[in-house]
Short mmCIF file of C-alpha atoms in Angstrom, two decimals:
data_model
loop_
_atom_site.label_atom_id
_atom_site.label_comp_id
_atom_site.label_asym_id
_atom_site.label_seq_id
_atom_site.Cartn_x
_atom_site.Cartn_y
_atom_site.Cartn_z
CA UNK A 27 26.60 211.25 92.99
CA UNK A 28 30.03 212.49 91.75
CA UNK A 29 30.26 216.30 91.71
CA UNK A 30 31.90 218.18 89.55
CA UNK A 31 31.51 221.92 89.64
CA UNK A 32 32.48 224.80 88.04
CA UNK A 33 34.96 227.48 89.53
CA UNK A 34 36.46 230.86 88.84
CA UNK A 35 40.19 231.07 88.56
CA UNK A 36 40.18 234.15 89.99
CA UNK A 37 41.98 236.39 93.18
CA UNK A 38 39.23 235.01 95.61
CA UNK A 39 39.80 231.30 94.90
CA UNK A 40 43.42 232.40 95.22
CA UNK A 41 42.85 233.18 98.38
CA UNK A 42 40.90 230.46 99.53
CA UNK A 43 43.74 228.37 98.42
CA UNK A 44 46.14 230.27 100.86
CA UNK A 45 43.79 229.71 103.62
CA UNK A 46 42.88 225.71 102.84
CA UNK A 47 47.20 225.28 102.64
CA UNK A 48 47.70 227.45 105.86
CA UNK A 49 45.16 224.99 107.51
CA UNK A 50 46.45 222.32 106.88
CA UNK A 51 48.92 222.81 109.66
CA UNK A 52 46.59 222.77 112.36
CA UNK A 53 45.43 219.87 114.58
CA UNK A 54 43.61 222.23 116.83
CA UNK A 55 44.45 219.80 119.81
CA UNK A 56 46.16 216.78 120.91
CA UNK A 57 44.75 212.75 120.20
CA UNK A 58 45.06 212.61 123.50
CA UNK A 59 41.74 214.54 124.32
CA UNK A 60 39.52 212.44 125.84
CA UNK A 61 36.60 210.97 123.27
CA UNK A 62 33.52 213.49 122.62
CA UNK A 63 30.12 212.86 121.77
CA UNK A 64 29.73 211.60 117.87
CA UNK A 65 27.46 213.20 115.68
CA UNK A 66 24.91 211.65 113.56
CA UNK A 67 25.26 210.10 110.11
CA UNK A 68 25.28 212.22 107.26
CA UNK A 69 25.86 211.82 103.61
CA UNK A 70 28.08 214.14 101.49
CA UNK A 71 30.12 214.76 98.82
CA UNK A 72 32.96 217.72 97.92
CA UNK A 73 37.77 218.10 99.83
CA UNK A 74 41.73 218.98 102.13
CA UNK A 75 44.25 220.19 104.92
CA UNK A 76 46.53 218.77 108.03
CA UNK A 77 45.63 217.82 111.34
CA UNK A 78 47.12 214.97 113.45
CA UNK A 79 49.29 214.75 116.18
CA UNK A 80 52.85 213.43 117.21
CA UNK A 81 53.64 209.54 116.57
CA UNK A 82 54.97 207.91 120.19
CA UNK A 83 57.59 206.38 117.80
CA UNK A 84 59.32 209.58 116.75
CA UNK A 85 58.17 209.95 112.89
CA UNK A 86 60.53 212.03 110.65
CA UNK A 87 59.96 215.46 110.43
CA UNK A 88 58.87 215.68 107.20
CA UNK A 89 55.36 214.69 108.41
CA UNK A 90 53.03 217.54 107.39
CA UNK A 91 50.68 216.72 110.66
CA UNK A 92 53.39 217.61 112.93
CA UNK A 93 53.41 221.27 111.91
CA UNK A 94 51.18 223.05 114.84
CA UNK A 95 50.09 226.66 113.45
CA UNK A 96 48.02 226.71 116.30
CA UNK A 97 44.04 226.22 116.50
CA UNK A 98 42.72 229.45 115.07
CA UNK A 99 42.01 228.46 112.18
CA UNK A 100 39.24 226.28 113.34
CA UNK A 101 37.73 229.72 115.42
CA UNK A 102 38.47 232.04 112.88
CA UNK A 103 37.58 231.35 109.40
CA UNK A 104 34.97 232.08 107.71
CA UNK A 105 31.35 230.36 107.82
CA UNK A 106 31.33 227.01 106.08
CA UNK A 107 27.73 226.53 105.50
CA UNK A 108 25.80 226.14 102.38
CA UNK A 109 25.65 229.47 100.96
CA UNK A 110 26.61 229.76 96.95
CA UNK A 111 24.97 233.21 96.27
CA UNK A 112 27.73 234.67 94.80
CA UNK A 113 27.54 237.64 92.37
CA UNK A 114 30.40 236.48 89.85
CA UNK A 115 29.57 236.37 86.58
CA UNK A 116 32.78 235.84 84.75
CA UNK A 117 33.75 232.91 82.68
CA UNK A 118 34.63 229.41 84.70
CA UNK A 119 36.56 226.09 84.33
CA UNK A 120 35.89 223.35 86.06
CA UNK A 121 37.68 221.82 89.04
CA UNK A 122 41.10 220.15 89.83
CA UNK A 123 38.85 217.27 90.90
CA UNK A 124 35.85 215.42 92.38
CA UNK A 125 35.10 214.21 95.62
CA UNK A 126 32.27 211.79 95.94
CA UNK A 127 32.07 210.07 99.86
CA UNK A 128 29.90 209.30 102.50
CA UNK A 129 30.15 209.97 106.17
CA UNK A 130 29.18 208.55 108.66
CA UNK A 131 29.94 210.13 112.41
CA UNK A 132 30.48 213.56 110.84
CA UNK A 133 28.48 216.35 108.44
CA UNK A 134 31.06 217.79 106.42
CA UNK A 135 30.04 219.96 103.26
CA UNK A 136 32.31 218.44 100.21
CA UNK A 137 29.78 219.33 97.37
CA UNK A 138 31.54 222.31 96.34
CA UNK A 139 34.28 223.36 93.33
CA UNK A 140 37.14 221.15 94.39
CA UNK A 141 40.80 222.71 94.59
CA UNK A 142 43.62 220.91 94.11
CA UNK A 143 47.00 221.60 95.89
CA UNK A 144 50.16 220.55 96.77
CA UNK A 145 53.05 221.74 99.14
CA UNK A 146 55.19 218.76 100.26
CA UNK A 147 51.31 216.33 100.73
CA UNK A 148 48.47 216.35 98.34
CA UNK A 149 45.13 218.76 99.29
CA UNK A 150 41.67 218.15 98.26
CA UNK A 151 39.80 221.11 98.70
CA UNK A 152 35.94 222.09 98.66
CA UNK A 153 34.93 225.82 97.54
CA UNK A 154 32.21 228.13 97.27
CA UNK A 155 31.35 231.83 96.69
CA UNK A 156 34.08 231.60 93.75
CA UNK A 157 36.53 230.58 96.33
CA UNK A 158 35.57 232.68 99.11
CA UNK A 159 34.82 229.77 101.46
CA UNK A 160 36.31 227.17 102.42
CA UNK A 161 33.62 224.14 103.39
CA UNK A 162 35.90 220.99 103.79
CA UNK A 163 38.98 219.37 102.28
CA UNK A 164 40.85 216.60 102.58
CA UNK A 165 45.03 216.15 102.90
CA UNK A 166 46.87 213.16 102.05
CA UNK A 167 50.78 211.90 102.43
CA UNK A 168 50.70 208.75 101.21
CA UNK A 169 54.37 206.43 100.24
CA UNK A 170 52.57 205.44 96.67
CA UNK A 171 50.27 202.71 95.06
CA UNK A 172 48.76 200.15 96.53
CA UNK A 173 46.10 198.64 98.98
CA UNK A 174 46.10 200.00 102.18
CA UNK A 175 44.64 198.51 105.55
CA UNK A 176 44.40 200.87 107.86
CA UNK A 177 45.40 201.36 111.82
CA UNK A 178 47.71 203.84 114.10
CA UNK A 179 50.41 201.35 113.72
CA UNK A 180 49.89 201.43 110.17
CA UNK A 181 50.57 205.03 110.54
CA UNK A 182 53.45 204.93 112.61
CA UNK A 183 55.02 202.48 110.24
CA UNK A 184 54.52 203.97 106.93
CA UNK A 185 54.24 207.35 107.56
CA UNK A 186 50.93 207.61 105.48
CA UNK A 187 48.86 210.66 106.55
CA UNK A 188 44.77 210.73 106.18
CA UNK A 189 43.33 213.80 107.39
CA UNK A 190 40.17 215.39 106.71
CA UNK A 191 39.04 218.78 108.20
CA UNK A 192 36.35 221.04 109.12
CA UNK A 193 37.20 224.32 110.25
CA UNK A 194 34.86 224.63 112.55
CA UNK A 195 34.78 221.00 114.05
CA UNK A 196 38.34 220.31 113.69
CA UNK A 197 40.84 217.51 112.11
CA UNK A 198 39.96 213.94 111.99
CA UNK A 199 43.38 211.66 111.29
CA UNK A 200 44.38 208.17 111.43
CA UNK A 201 46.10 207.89 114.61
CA UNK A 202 44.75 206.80 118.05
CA UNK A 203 47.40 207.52 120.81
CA UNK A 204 45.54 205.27 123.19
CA UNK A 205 45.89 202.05 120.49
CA UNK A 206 49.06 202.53 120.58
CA UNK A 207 49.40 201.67 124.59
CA UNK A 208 47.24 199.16 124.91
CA UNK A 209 43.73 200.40 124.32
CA UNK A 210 41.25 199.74 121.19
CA UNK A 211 41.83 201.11 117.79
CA UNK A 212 39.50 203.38 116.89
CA UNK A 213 41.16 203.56 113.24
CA UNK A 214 40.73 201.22 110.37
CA UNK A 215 39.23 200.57 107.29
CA UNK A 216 40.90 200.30 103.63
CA UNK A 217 42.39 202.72 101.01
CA UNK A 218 43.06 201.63 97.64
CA UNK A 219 45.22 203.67 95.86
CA UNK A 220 45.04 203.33 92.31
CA UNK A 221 46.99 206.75 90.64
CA UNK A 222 49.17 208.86 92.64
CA UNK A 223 51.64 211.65 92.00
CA UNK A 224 50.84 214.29 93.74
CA UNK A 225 53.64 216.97 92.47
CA UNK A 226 51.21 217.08 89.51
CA UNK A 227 47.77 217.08 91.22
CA UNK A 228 47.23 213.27 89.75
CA UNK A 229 45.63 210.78 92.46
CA UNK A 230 42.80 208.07 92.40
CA UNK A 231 41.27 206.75 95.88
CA UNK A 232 38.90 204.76 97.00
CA UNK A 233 37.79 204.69 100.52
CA UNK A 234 36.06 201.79 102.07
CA UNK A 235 34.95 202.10 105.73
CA UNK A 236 37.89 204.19 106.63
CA UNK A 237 38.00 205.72 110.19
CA UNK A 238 39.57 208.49 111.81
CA UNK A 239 39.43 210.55 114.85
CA UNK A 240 38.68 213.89 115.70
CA UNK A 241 41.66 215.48 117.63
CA UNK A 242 39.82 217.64 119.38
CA UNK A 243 36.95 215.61 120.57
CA UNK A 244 37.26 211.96 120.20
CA UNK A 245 34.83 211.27 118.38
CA UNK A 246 35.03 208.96 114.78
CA UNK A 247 33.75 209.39 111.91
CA UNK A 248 33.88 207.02 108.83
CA UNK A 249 34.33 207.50 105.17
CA UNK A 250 33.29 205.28 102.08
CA UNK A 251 33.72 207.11 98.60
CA UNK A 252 36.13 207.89 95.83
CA UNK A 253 38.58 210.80 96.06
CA UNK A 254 39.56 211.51 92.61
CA UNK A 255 42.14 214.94 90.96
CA UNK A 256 43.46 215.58 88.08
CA UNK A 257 45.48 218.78 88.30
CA UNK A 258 46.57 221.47 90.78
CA UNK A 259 45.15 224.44 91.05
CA UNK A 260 47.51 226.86 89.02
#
């Protein structure tokens, strides 16, 4: 199911846009952690910030998962559960965009208002509480259009960033420091990139069996689903 919400333009969704774009900057650890116990499927739908960790082959610096803010962020935000009681009844517009995906490895809440920014890589945000909380999101650097298969060395090469974050469970991305030394690959899957220009909020994606992993834990989690915006939040 696609979702599509409604959301109010107003100083709290302000400010949960400040918090998704100061989140994006943290990985909350290295990929070098050793691998953590996966969770369960789960099925979901909803958005976007940084994570990720230092390419062995020295990627420019212009890659917004270098940027360490330091792991706070996933300690000390607000509680990213479920709750949508908010009292707000002023007018609202819908959405920058929709977010319809499946996980598998992971439960992240993406069913709320999406919010759409961009400072330098495109951020797919999921609201609630008029902007109040921030539940998921999604952050993408990509090079342009095209069909992408998916590894660490496809990282490394490109420069293309995936990352997808929960602020209390951390950043999965698509790089696997051990692949890239001789052990397995824990990343693949495709990305098909059908509209992207992110300076104006514009992006179409489709994600087929793509995996990343959790830089704090190890563990994978994979993602099948569209990832569709159509304008940044103003």
């Amino acid at each position: 199911m696609v979702y599509r919400p409604a959301m109010t333009r107003g100083p709290a969704l302000v400010a949960a846009s400040l918090l998704f774009v100061t989140a994006c900057g943290d990985d909350g650890s290295s990929a070098t952690d050793g691998p953590g116990p996966t969770s369960g499927p789960a099925s979901t739908s909803g958005s976007a910030t940084d994570g990720g960790e230092t390419d062995p082959s020295g990627p420019s610096s212009d890659d917004p998962s270098l940027t360490d803010s330091g792991s706070d962020a996933a300690t000390s935000a607000p509680p990213t559960g479920d709750d949508t009681g908010s009292a707000d009844t002023s007018p609202v517009e819908p959405g920058g965009g929709t977010i319809d995906v499946t996980l598998d490895g992971c439960a992240i809440d993406f069913g709320g208002t999406v919010v759409v920014t961009y400072n330098g890589s495109l951020g797919v945000a999921s609201v609630y509480d008029g902007g109040a909380t921030l539940s998921g999101s999604f952050q993408f650097d990509l090079s342009g259009t095209g069909t992408m298969e998916l590894s660490s060395q496809h990282r490394v090469d490109t420069g293309n960033v995936i990352n997808m974050v929960e602020l209390s469970a951390g950043t999965w991305t698509n790089l696997d420091a051990d692949a890239l030394t001789g052990g397995i690959d824990r990343i693949g899957g495709t990305l098909v990139v059908s509209a992207w220009d992110p300076a104006q909020g514009v992006a179409d994606l489709e994600l087929q069996g793509v995996s990343l992993l959790n830089v704090v834990d190890g563990s994978v989690c994979t993602i099948d689903g569209t990832i569709v915006t159509e304008e940044l939040y103003p």
